[in-house]
Amino acid sequence: MKGFKVTGIKAYQQIVRAVIKIINFGEPETLSGAGSVLKIADWLKERGYRKPLIVTDRGIVQAGLIKGLCSSLDAAGMDYEVFDEVVPNPTIEVIEEARNIYMEKDCGCLIGFGGGSSMDTAKIAAARVTNPRTTIMQMTGYFKIRRKTAPVIAVPTTSGTGSECTVAAVITNSEKRAKYSVGSAKLMPLLAVMDPELSYGLPAHITTTTGMDALTHAVEAYISTIPSKESDRYARKAVKLIFENLETCHADPTNTEARENMMWASFYGGAAFTRAMVGNVHAVAHNFGGMYHVPHGLANAVVLPHILDACRESCDKRLAALAEDAGISLEGSNTREQAEKLVGKIRELNRKFGIPETIKELKKEDIPLLAERASREAFYLYAPPAYYSPAEMEGILKKMLPEE
Ligand SMILES: NC(=O)c1ccc[n+]([C@@H]2O[C@H](COP(=O)([O-])OP(=O)(O)OC[C@H]3O[C@@H](n4cnc5c(N)ncnc54)[C@H](O)[C@@H]3O)[C@@H](O)[C@H]2O)c1
Ligand SMILES: [Fe+2]
């Protein structure tokens, strides 16, 4: 491995893997079904939580999505505050701002309401509330949050990140133009609310790209080198639900059943990678997000087939099993061909959704830095079926250069 020192990394990987194997990550309580968002006020009251800070973004507020929650909190006589300044790929500054509002307004819990950006902002702001001496950058990596966070409820409005049931959050350091993952069992929300009606108005490209993020979680967890029975079960359920429902959500956005199934697919994808980690797709996608602000789902959707092409041979049996879950006819083909069929089907879905094969912002001169960062991220944090040196990663990234 050229480009950075691997001394010590292998030992570090083994420790992280051993710890992940023995942790009981648990799951959040769940409320699901159309209108379930209206039950949050009672849930909070029954458990003695007070004054939530609703952490969200302007797009969500403008779409009128928090109205139901606010009316039900009013009806329950519960005081609350709204912070609506979350940005996609949330920055350290925005998260600190949310935490400051929480402290100033004397809030008692947080409701991350929106896509992964809003839920992650709520999760890390909650960690900062109870860990005032640990900076956000010091929280990056694994197991760096010492004290239990302030209570967090997660209400997804996209079906992709699974942040409502993961022990992860992803933050952006705008100064370094880089994204960093925070992984800690303390980040698991207390309650996840899967209300399909909240996702009816998602723009088509966000429905599809966030759906491909959920698929990436499930696939990367399933081909990880530290799978467990639990992570396998979650990953396969997610893959099946995504191939059965994502196209319907795209064609018929207010189809309650398909939308609810996608919410569960996202939840299961999150539960899978919480236990088995993600891999090289996320390592590359995070760097496209940090460097160029490429939306997370879109970055994953573009990168997924390229990385699977590169690592297919080292995990063909596992990919063949997922091909079956994807509903692909496998008759008369061997394992290698079945794995290939899955990658072909992912490419076909991308094409149907208008998702390109390249990243339009990618510049040749940035590739060495992006490759070094992605290679390092995978090495330090993930358990993919194959690791790539920065030089090998450069070769993969070049395939994503836009045509001149
Ligand atoms: N914590 C985790 O486990 C985890 C996992 C994967 C990704 N992530 C992170 O999550 C972030 C991405 O989250 P995301 O893909 O859900 O997108 P997002 O939260 O960034 O939202 C994208 C856009 O969609 C809009 N939007 C969301 N829901 C809507 C709705 N129902 N109707 C209309 N507009 C809506 C938002 O206003 C926003 O403009 C990234 O920072 C990524 O790194 C976290
Ligand atoms: Fe993701």
Short mmCIF file of C-alpha atoms and ligand atoms in Angstrom, two decimals:
data_model
loop_
_atom_site.label_atom_id
_atom_site.label_comp_id
_atom_site.label_asym_id
_atom_site.label_seq_id
_atom_site.Cartn_x
_atom_site.Cartn_y
_atom_site.Cartn_z
CA MET A 1 0.00 0.00 0.00
CA LYS A 2 1.70 3.19 -1.19
CA GLY A 3 0.72 6.75 -0.32
CA PHE A 4 0.35 6.54 3.47
CA LYS A 5 1.72 4.42 6.22
CA VAL A 6 -0.20 1.27 6.94
CA THR A 7 1.82 0.45 10.04
CA GLY A 8 -0.63 0.12 12.86
CA ILE A 9 -3.71 0.30 10.62
CA LYS A 10 -4.17 -3.47 10.54
CA ALA A 11 -4.06 -3.68 14.35
CA TYR A 12 -6.47 -0.76 14.56
CA GLN A 13 -8.84 -2.45 12.07
CA GLN A 14 -8.80 -5.64 14.11
CA ILE A 15 -9.64 -3.82 17.33
CA VAL A 16 -12.52 -1.89 15.72
CA ARG A 17 -13.88 -5.08 14.12
CA ALA A 18 -13.67 -6.99 17.41
CA VAL A 19 -15.51 -4.22 19.26
CA ILE A 20 -18.20 -3.95 16.56
CA LYS A 21 -18.81 -7.70 16.80
CA ILE A 22 -19.59 -7.57 20.52
CA ILE A 23 -21.59 -4.35 20.70
CA ASN A 24 -25.32 -4.67 21.04
CA PHE A 25 -26.40 -1.76 18.84
CA GLY A 26 -30.08 -2.22 19.54
CA GLU A 27 -32.67 -0.40 17.51
CA PRO A 28 -34.80 2.67 18.03
CA GLU A 29 -38.44 2.29 18.96
CA THR A 30 -40.52 2.83 15.82
CA LEU A 31 -43.78 4.45 14.81
CA SER A 32 -44.85 3.78 11.25
CA GLY A 33 -47.65 4.25 8.75
CA ALA A 34 -49.44 7.23 7.26
CA GLY A 35 -50.00 9.91 9.90
CA SER A 36 -47.57 8.38 12.41
CA VAL A 37 -45.80 11.73 12.73
CA LEU A 38 -48.87 12.94 14.65
CA LYS A 39 -48.16 10.43 17.43
CA ILE A 40 -44.80 11.93 18.40
CA ALA A 41 -46.24 14.45 20.87
CA ASP A 42 -47.94 11.69 22.90
CA TRP A 43 -44.82 9.51 22.70
CA LEU A 44 -42.73 12.36 24.16
CA LYS A 45 -45.26 13.19 26.86
CA GLU A 46 -45.66 9.59 27.97
CA ARG A 47 -41.88 9.29 28.45
CA GLY A 48 -41.45 12.64 30.18
CA TYR A 49 -39.43 14.38 27.42
CA ARG A 50 -39.92 18.14 27.17
CA LYS A 51 -39.45 21.01 24.74
CA PRO A 52 -38.11 19.48 21.53
CA LEU A 53 -35.87 21.40 19.15
CA ILE A 54 -37.05 20.47 15.65
CA VAL A 55 -33.89 20.35 13.52
CA THR A 56 -34.68 20.65 9.82
CA ASP A 57 -34.02 22.59 6.62
CA ARG A 58 -35.88 25.39 4.83
CA GLY A 59 -37.00 23.16 1.96
CA ILE A 60 -38.79 20.88 4.41
CA VAL A 61 -40.46 23.83 6.15
CA GLN A 62 -41.48 25.41 2.84
CA ALA A 63 -42.99 22.11 1.71
CA GLY A 64 -45.19 22.32 4.82
CA LEU A 65 -43.91 19.02 6.17
CA ILE A 66 -43.48 20.03 9.82
CA LYS A 67 -46.97 21.51 10.11
CA GLY A 68 -48.60 18.30 11.36
CA LEU A 69 -45.95 17.76 14.00
CA CYS A 70 -46.17 21.40 15.17
CA SER A 71 -49.99 21.29 15.41
CA SER A 72 -49.91 18.07 17.40
CA LEU A 73 -47.30 19.52 19.79
CA ASP A 74 -49.50 22.62 20.17
CA ALA A 75 -52.54 20.45 20.82
CA ALA A 76 -50.61 18.52 23.47
CA GLY A 77 -49.62 21.83 25.12
CA MET A 78 -45.92 21.15 24.46
CA ASP A 79 -43.49 23.98 23.95
CA TYR A 80 -40.99 23.56 21.07
CA GLU A 81 -38.44 25.43 18.96
CA VAL A 82 -37.57 25.12 15.26
CA PHE A 83 -34.05 25.31 13.79
CA ASP A 84 -34.38 25.27 9.99
CA GLU A 85 -30.87 26.14 8.83
CA VAL A 86 -29.57 22.67 8.02
CA VAL A 87 -27.74 22.43 4.68
CA PRO A 88 -27.11 19.30 2.59
CA ASN A 89 -23.80 17.71 3.70
CA PRO A 90 -24.12 19.55 7.05
CA THR A 91 -21.15 21.59 8.18
CA ILE A 92 -19.58 21.90 11.61
CA GLU A 93 -20.77 25.53 11.80
CA VAL A 94 -24.43 24.58 11.19
CA ILE A 95 -24.29 21.81 13.78
CA GLU A 96 -22.78 24.17 16.36
CA GLU A 97 -25.52 26.68 15.58
CA ALA A 98 -28.19 24.03 16.27
CA ARG A 99 -26.50 23.15 19.54
CA ASN A 100 -26.34 26.86 20.55
CA ILE A 101 -30.08 27.29 19.92
CA TYR A 102 -30.78 24.16 21.99
CA MET A 103 -28.82 25.61 24.91
CA GLU A 104 -30.15 29.18 24.58
CA LYS A 105 -33.78 28.08 24.39
CA ASP A 106 -33.39 25.50 27.16
CA CYS A 107 -34.65 22.60 25.06
CA GLY A 108 -35.03 19.06 26.43
CA CYS A 109 -34.72 16.84 23.34
CA LEU A 110 -34.15 17.05 19.56
CA ILE A 111 -36.26 15.92 16.61
CA GLY A 112 -34.12 15.47 13.50
CA PHE A 113 -36.78 16.01 10.80
CA GLY A 114 -35.74 15.64 7.16
CA GLY A 115 -33.15 13.76 5.18
CA GLY A 116 -29.87 12.46 6.53
CA SER A 117 -28.55 16.02 6.77
CA SER A 118 -31.21 17.07 9.30
CA MET A 119 -31.06 13.82 11.26
CA ASP A 120 -27.23 13.88 11.41
CA THR A 121 -27.23 17.53 12.50
CA ALA A 122 -29.60 16.65 15.34
CA LYS A 123 -27.49 13.63 16.35
CA ILE A 124 -24.18 15.49 16.53
CA ALA A 125 -25.70 18.63 18.10
CA ALA A 126 -27.14 16.28 20.77
CA ALA A 127 -23.70 14.81 21.34
CA ARG A 128 -22.17 18.28 21.69
CA VAL A 129 -24.82 19.27 24.27
CA THR A 130 -23.59 16.61 26.68
CA ASN A 131 -19.92 16.58 25.60
CA PRO A 132 -19.08 20.29 25.60
CA ARG A 133 -15.33 19.70 25.81
CA THR A 134 -15.12 17.41 22.79
CA THR A 135 -15.09 19.28 19.47
CA ILE A 136 -16.93 17.85 16.47
CA MET A 137 -13.63 17.04 14.75
CA GLN A 138 -12.55 15.16 17.88
CA MET A 139 -15.72 13.06 17.61
CA THR A 140 -14.84 11.79 14.11
CA GLY A 141 -13.79 8.14 13.78
CA TYR A 142 -15.11 5.42 16.07
CA PHE A 143 -16.17 5.49 19.72
CA LYS A 144 -15.08 9.05 20.49
CA ILE A 145 -18.31 10.27 22.14
CA ARG A 146 -17.90 9.78 25.87
CA ARG A 147 -21.22 10.78 27.41
CA LYS A 148 -24.74 9.77 26.45
CA THR A 149 -26.19 12.36 24.07
CA ALA A 150 -29.29 14.52 24.62
CA PRO A 151 -32.42 12.54 23.54
CA VAL A 152 -32.90 12.30 19.75
CA ILE A 153 -36.00 11.38 17.75
CA ALA A 154 -35.52 10.85 14.02
CA VAL A 155 -38.16 11.55 11.38
CA PRO A 156 -36.87 10.72 7.88
CA THR A 157 -38.44 12.46 4.89
CA THR A 158 -36.15 10.79 2.33
CA SER A 159 -35.72 7.01 2.06
CA GLY A 160 -32.01 6.59 1.83
CA THR A 161 -29.58 7.29 4.61
CA GLY A 162 -31.12 5.12 7.32
CA SER A 163 -29.73 7.65 9.82
CA GLU A 164 -32.90 7.05 11.88
CA CYS A 165 -31.45 3.71 12.96
CA THR A 166 -27.69 4.03 12.55
CA VAL A 167 -24.87 4.73 14.95
CA ALA A 168 -23.33 7.07 12.38
CA ALA A 169 -23.44 10.70 11.38
CA VAL A 170 -21.50 12.39 8.61
CA ILE A 171 -20.18 15.93 8.96
CA THR A 172 -18.49 18.31 6.54
CA ASN A 173 -15.43 20.37 7.37
CA SER A 174 -15.78 23.23 4.91
CA GLU A 175 -12.27 24.53 5.54
CA LYS A 176 -10.74 21.19 4.51
CA ARG A 177 -13.43 20.50 1.87
CA ALA A 178 -13.75 17.04 3.38
CA LYS A 179 -16.43 14.86 4.96
CA TYR A 180 -15.86 12.79 8.09
CA SER A 181 -17.87 9.98 9.69
CA VAL A 182 -18.65 9.79 13.36
CA GLY A 183 -19.44 6.28 14.63
CA SER A 184 -20.67 5.66 18.16
CA ALA A 185 -23.38 3.44 19.64
CA LYS A 186 -24.49 6.56 21.53
CA LEU A 187 -25.79 8.02 18.25
CA MET A 188 -28.65 5.53 17.88
CA PRO A 189 -31.88 7.61 18.03
CA LEU A 190 -34.49 6.70 20.65
CA LEU A 191 -37.39 6.73 18.22
CA ALA A 192 -37.64 6.46 14.41
CA VAL A 193 -40.86 7.61 12.75
CA MET A 194 -41.56 6.19 9.30
CA ASP A 195 -44.45 8.18 7.89
CA PRO A 196 -44.74 7.55 4.13
CA GLU A 197 -46.83 10.69 3.57
CA LEU A 198 -43.79 12.83 4.36
CA SER A 199 -42.03 11.51 1.26
CA TYR A 200 -44.87 12.03 -1.28
CA GLY A 201 -43.53 15.41 -2.40
CA LEU A 202 -39.89 14.39 -2.83
CA PRO A 203 -38.55 15.61 -6.18
CA ALA A 204 -38.09 12.58 -8.47
CA HIS A 205 -34.29 12.84 -8.55
CA ILE A 206 -34.11 12.84 -4.75
CA THR A 207 -36.45 9.82 -4.53
CA THR A 208 -34.19 7.86 -6.90
CA THR A 209 -30.75 8.94 -5.69
CA THR A 210 -31.58 8.51 -1.99
CA GLY A 211 -33.06 5.11 -2.86
CA MET A 212 -29.73 4.20 -4.46
CA ASP A 213 -28.00 5.31 -1.22
CA ALA A 214 -30.15 2.79 0.68
CA LEU A 215 -29.20 0.13 -1.88
CA THR A 216 -25.53 0.99 -1.47
CA HIS A 217 -25.79 0.56 2.33
CA ALA A 218 -27.35 -2.87 1.90
CA VAL A 219 -24.90 -4.05 -0.77
CA GLU A 220 -21.80 -2.76 1.02
CA ALA A 221 -22.96 -4.32 4.31
CA TYR A 222 -23.63 -7.64 2.57
CA ILE A 223 -20.23 -7.84 0.86
CA SER A 224 -18.39 -6.59 3.96
CA THR A 225 -15.82 -8.91 5.49
CA ILE A 226 -17.47 -8.71 8.93
CA PRO A 227 -21.03 -9.83 8.20
CA SER A 228 -23.27 -11.30 10.87
CA LYS A 229 -26.56 -13.17 10.61
CA GLU A 230 -28.33 -9.99 11.61
CA SER A 231 -26.58 -7.70 9.12
CA ASP A 232 -27.14 -10.25 6.33
CA ARG A 233 -30.83 -10.50 7.14
CA TYR A 234 -31.30 -6.72 7.16
CA ALA A 235 -29.26 -6.24 3.97
CA ARG A 236 -31.19 -8.85 1.99
CA LYS A 237 -34.56 -7.50 3.15
CA ALA A 238 -33.49 -4.01 2.07
CA VAL A 239 -32.31 -5.14 -1.38
CA LYS A 240 -35.56 -7.01 -2.02
CA LEU A 241 -37.72 -4.05 -0.94
CA ILE A 242 -35.71 -1.58 -3.03
CA PHE A 243 -35.95 -3.60 -6.24
CA GLU A 244 -39.66 -4.16 -5.61
CA ASN A 245 -40.59 -0.56 -4.72
CA LEU A 246 -38.18 2.14 -5.87
CA GLU A 247 -39.39 2.26 -9.47
CA THR A 248 -43.00 2.45 -8.24
CA CYS A 249 -42.13 5.42 -5.98
CA HIS A 250 -40.57 7.11 -9.01
CA ALA A 251 -43.56 6.46 -11.28
CA ASP A 252 -46.28 6.95 -8.67
CA PRO A 253 -44.95 9.24 -5.91
CA THR A 254 -48.05 9.10 -3.71
CA ASN A 255 -48.24 5.31 -3.64
CA THR A 256 -48.43 4.82 0.13
CA GLU A 257 -47.45 1.17 0.14
CA ALA A 258 -44.36 1.66 -2.04
CA ARG A 259 -43.31 4.76 -0.09
CA GLU A 260 -43.68 2.95 3.22
CA ASN A 261 -41.76 -0.05 1.90
CA MET A 262 -38.93 2.27 0.82
CA MET A 263 -38.89 3.84 4.30
CA TRP A 264 -38.38 0.36 5.75
CA ALA A 265 -35.79 -0.48 3.10
CA SER A 266 -33.83 2.57 4.17
CA PHE A 267 -34.20 1.60 7.84
CA TYR A 268 -33.00 -1.97 7.16
CA GLY A 269 -30.10 -0.71 5.04
CA GLY A 270 -29.04 1.47 7.97
CA ALA A 271 -29.43 -1.41 10.43
CA ALA A 272 -27.29 -3.59 8.14
CA PHE A 273 -24.37 -1.20 7.76
CA THR A 274 -24.44 -0.23 11.43
CA ARG A 275 -23.44 -3.87 12.09
CA ALA A 276 -21.18 -4.61 9.09
CA MET A 277 -19.98 -1.15 7.95
CA VAL A 278 -20.00 0.38 4.48
CA GLY A 279 -17.06 0.24 2.07
CA ASN A 280 -15.22 1.80 -0.86
CA VAL A 281 -18.36 3.23 -2.46
CA HIS A 282 -18.97 5.42 0.56
CA ALA A 283 -15.29 6.23 0.92
CA VAL A 284 -15.30 7.68 -2.60
CA ALA A 285 -18.78 9.24 -2.39
CA HIS A 286 -17.95 11.09 0.84
CA ASN A 287 -14.97 12.65 -0.90
CA PHE A 288 -17.07 13.81 -3.86
CA GLY A 289 -19.44 15.33 -1.29
CA GLY A 290 -16.67 17.04 0.68
CA MET A 291 -14.78 18.35 -2.36
CA TYR A 292 -17.64 19.28 -4.71
CA HIS A 293 -20.84 19.15 -2.61
CA VAL A 294 -22.17 16.31 -4.77
CA PRO A 295 -25.37 15.11 -3.00
CA HIS A 296 -24.66 11.91 -1.08
CA GLY A 297 -27.24 9.72 -2.82
CA LEU A 298 -26.18 10.81 -6.29
CA ALA A 299 -22.50 10.25 -5.51
CA ASN A 300 -23.21 6.72 -4.25
CA ALA A 301 -25.44 5.90 -7.20
CA VAL A 302 -22.71 6.86 -9.67
CA VAL A 303 -19.87 5.17 -7.75
CA LEU A 304 -21.63 1.89 -6.88
CA PRO A 305 -21.33 0.08 -10.25
CA HIS A 306 -17.72 1.25 -10.73
CA ILE A 307 -16.60 -0.14 -7.37
CA LEU A 308 -18.59 -3.36 -7.86
CA ASP A 309 -16.85 -3.85 -11.21
CA ALA A 310 -13.52 -3.49 -9.44
CA CYS A 311 -14.26 -5.87 -6.53
CA ARG A 312 -16.77 -8.28 -8.13
CA GLU A 313 -14.39 -11.22 -8.24
CA SER A 314 -13.64 -11.09 -4.52
CA CYS A 315 -17.31 -11.24 -3.53
CA ASP A 316 -19.13 -12.89 -6.44
CA LYS A 317 -20.99 -15.44 -4.30
CA ARG A 318 -22.43 -12.71 -2.13
CA LEU A 319 -23.40 -10.56 -5.11
CA ALA A 320 -25.04 -13.60 -6.71
CA ALA A 321 -27.20 -14.03 -3.59
CA LEU A 322 -28.28 -10.40 -3.84
CA ALA A 323 -29.03 -10.86 -7.54
CA GLU A 324 -31.65 -13.40 -6.49
CA ASP A 325 -33.16 -10.88 -4.03
CA ALA A 326 -33.20 -8.32 -6.83
CA GLY A 327 -35.55 -10.62 -8.75
CA ILE A 328 -33.07 -11.33 -11.55
CA SER A 329 -33.52 -14.57 -13.45
CA LEU A 330 -30.40 -16.60 -12.74
CA GLU A 331 -31.17 -19.80 -14.60
CA GLY A 332 -28.28 -21.32 -16.48
CA SER A 333 -25.70 -18.82 -15.22
CA ASN A 334 -22.74 -19.41 -12.94
CA THR A 335 -21.88 -17.36 -9.84
CA ARG A 336 -19.59 -14.97 -11.71
CA GLU A 337 -22.28 -14.28 -14.31
CA GLN A 338 -24.91 -13.82 -11.61
CA ALA A 339 -22.77 -11.19 -9.88
CA GLU A 340 -22.31 -9.48 -13.24
CA LYS A 341 -26.08 -9.52 -13.79
CA LEU A 342 -26.62 -7.69 -10.49
CA VAL A 343 -24.19 -4.95 -11.48
CA GLY A 344 -25.88 -4.76 -14.89
CA LYS A 345 -29.27 -4.38 -13.22
CA ILE A 346 -27.95 -1.56 -11.01
CA ARG A 347 -26.63 0.22 -14.12
CA GLU A 348 -29.98 -0.29 -15.83
CA LEU A 349 -31.82 1.26 -12.85
CA ASN A 350 -29.43 4.23 -12.87
CA ARG A 351 -30.07 4.73 -16.59
CA LYS A 352 -33.84 4.59 -16.10
CA PHE A 353 -33.54 7.23 -13.39
CA GLY A 354 -31.31 9.48 -15.51
CA ILE A 355 -28.31 8.96 -13.20
CA PRO A 356 -25.04 9.39 -15.12
CA GLU A 357 -21.92 7.16 -15.12
CA THR A 358 -19.65 10.10 -14.32
CA ILE A 359 -19.33 12.96 -11.81
CA LYS A 360 -19.62 16.20 -13.76
CA GLU A 361 -17.61 18.21 -11.20
CA LEU A 362 -14.67 15.77 -11.14
CA LYS A 363 -11.37 17.32 -12.30
CA LYS A 364 -8.32 15.31 -13.36
CA GLU A 365 -6.00 17.35 -11.14
CA ASP A 366 -8.07 16.55 -8.01
CA ILE A 367 -7.90 12.79 -8.51
CA PRO A 368 -4.64 12.11 -6.57
CA LEU A 369 -5.95 13.88 -3.43
CA LEU A 370 -9.42 12.33 -3.70
CA ALA A 371 -7.90 8.87 -4.23
CA GLU A 372 -5.56 9.23 -1.26
CA ARG A 373 -8.39 10.37 1.02
CA ALA A 374 -10.82 7.67 -0.15
CA SER A 375 -8.22 4.94 0.15
CA ARG A 376 -7.33 6.08 3.67
CA GLU A 377 -11.02 6.36 4.71
CA ALA A 378 -11.73 2.80 3.57
CA PHE A 379 -8.61 1.47 5.25
CA TYR A 380 -9.27 3.14 8.58
CA LEU A 381 -13.02 2.87 8.84
CA TYR A 382 -14.52 0.14 6.69
CA ALA A 383 -14.42 -3.58 5.96
CA PRO A 384 -14.75 -3.89 2.16
CA PRO A 385 -14.02 -7.11 0.23
CA ALA A 386 -10.93 -5.44 -1.32
CA TYR A 387 -8.75 -2.50 -0.30
CA TYR A 388 -7.19 -0.25 -2.94
CA SER A 389 -3.94 1.67 -2.73
CA PRO A 390 -4.21 5.37 -3.68
CA ALA A 391 -2.72 4.49 -7.08
CA GLU A 392 -5.34 1.77 -7.67
CA MET A 393 -8.07 4.12 -6.47
CA GLU A 394 -6.90 6.74 -8.97
CA GLY A 395 -7.56 4.20 -11.74
CA ILE A 396 -11.11 3.67 -10.49
CA LEU A 397 -11.78 7.41 -10.14
CA LYS A 398 -10.58 8.12 -13.68
CA LYS A 399 -13.52 6.07 -14.96
CA MET A 400 -15.82 8.69 -13.41
CA LEU A 401 -14.30 11.67 -15.23
CA PRO A 402 -16.83 13.48 -17.40
CA GLU A 403 -16.22 13.33 -21.15
CA GLU A 404 -14.28 16.31 -22.42
N1 LIG B 1 -26.04 8.96 9.53
C1 LIG B 1 -25.97 8.06 8.61
O1 LIG B 1 -25.99 6.88 8.93
C2 LIG B 1 -25.88 8.46 7.17
C3 LIG B 1 -25.89 7.48 6.18
C4 LIG B 1 -25.80 7.89 4.85
C5 LIG B 1 -25.71 9.24 4.55
N2 LIG B 1 -25.68 10.17 5.55
C6 LIG B 1 -25.58 11.61 5.27
O2 LIG B 1 -26.89 12.14 5.04
C7 LIG B 1 -26.80 13.29 4.18
C8 LIG B 1 -27.70 13.12 2.97
O3 LIG B 1 -29.03 13.00 3.35
P1 LIG B 1 -30.21 12.84 2.28
O4 LIG B 1 -29.68 12.14 1.10
O5 LIG B 1 -31.36 12.24 2.97
O6 LIG B 1 -30.52 14.33 1.79
P2 LIG B 1 -30.59 15.74 2.57
O7 LIG B 1 -31.02 15.59 3.96
O8 LIG B 1 -29.28 16.42 2.31
O9 LIG B 1 -31.73 16.46 1.74
C9 LIG B 1 -31.57 16.75 0.36
C10 LIG B 1 -32.62 17.73 -0.11
O10 LIG B 1 -33.89 17.10 -0.13
C11 LIG B 1 -34.88 17.95 0.40
N3 LIG B 1 -35.94 17.10 0.96
C12 LIG B 1 -35.80 16.14 1.90
N4 LIG B 1 -36.96 15.52 2.11
C13 LIG B 1 -37.88 16.13 1.31
C14 LIG B 1 -39.26 15.91 1.07
N5 LIG B 1 -39.93 14.93 1.68
N6 LIG B 1 -39.89 16.72 0.17
C15 LIG B 1 -39.21 17.68 -0.48
N7 LIG B 1 -37.88 17.92 -0.32
C16 LIG B 1 -37.22 17.14 0.58
C17 LIG B 1 -34.14 18.78 1.44
O11 LIG B 1 -34.81 19.99 1.69
C18 LIG B 1 -32.79 18.96 0.77
O12 LIG B 1 -32.80 20.10 -0.05
C19 LIG B 1 -25.34 13.37 3.75
O13 LIG B 1 -24.65 14.32 4.54
C20 LIG B 1 -24.83 11.97 4.02
O14 LIG B 1 -23.44 11.91 4.19
C21 LIG B 1 -25.78 9.79 6.83
FE FE B 2 -24.92 6.48 2.55
#
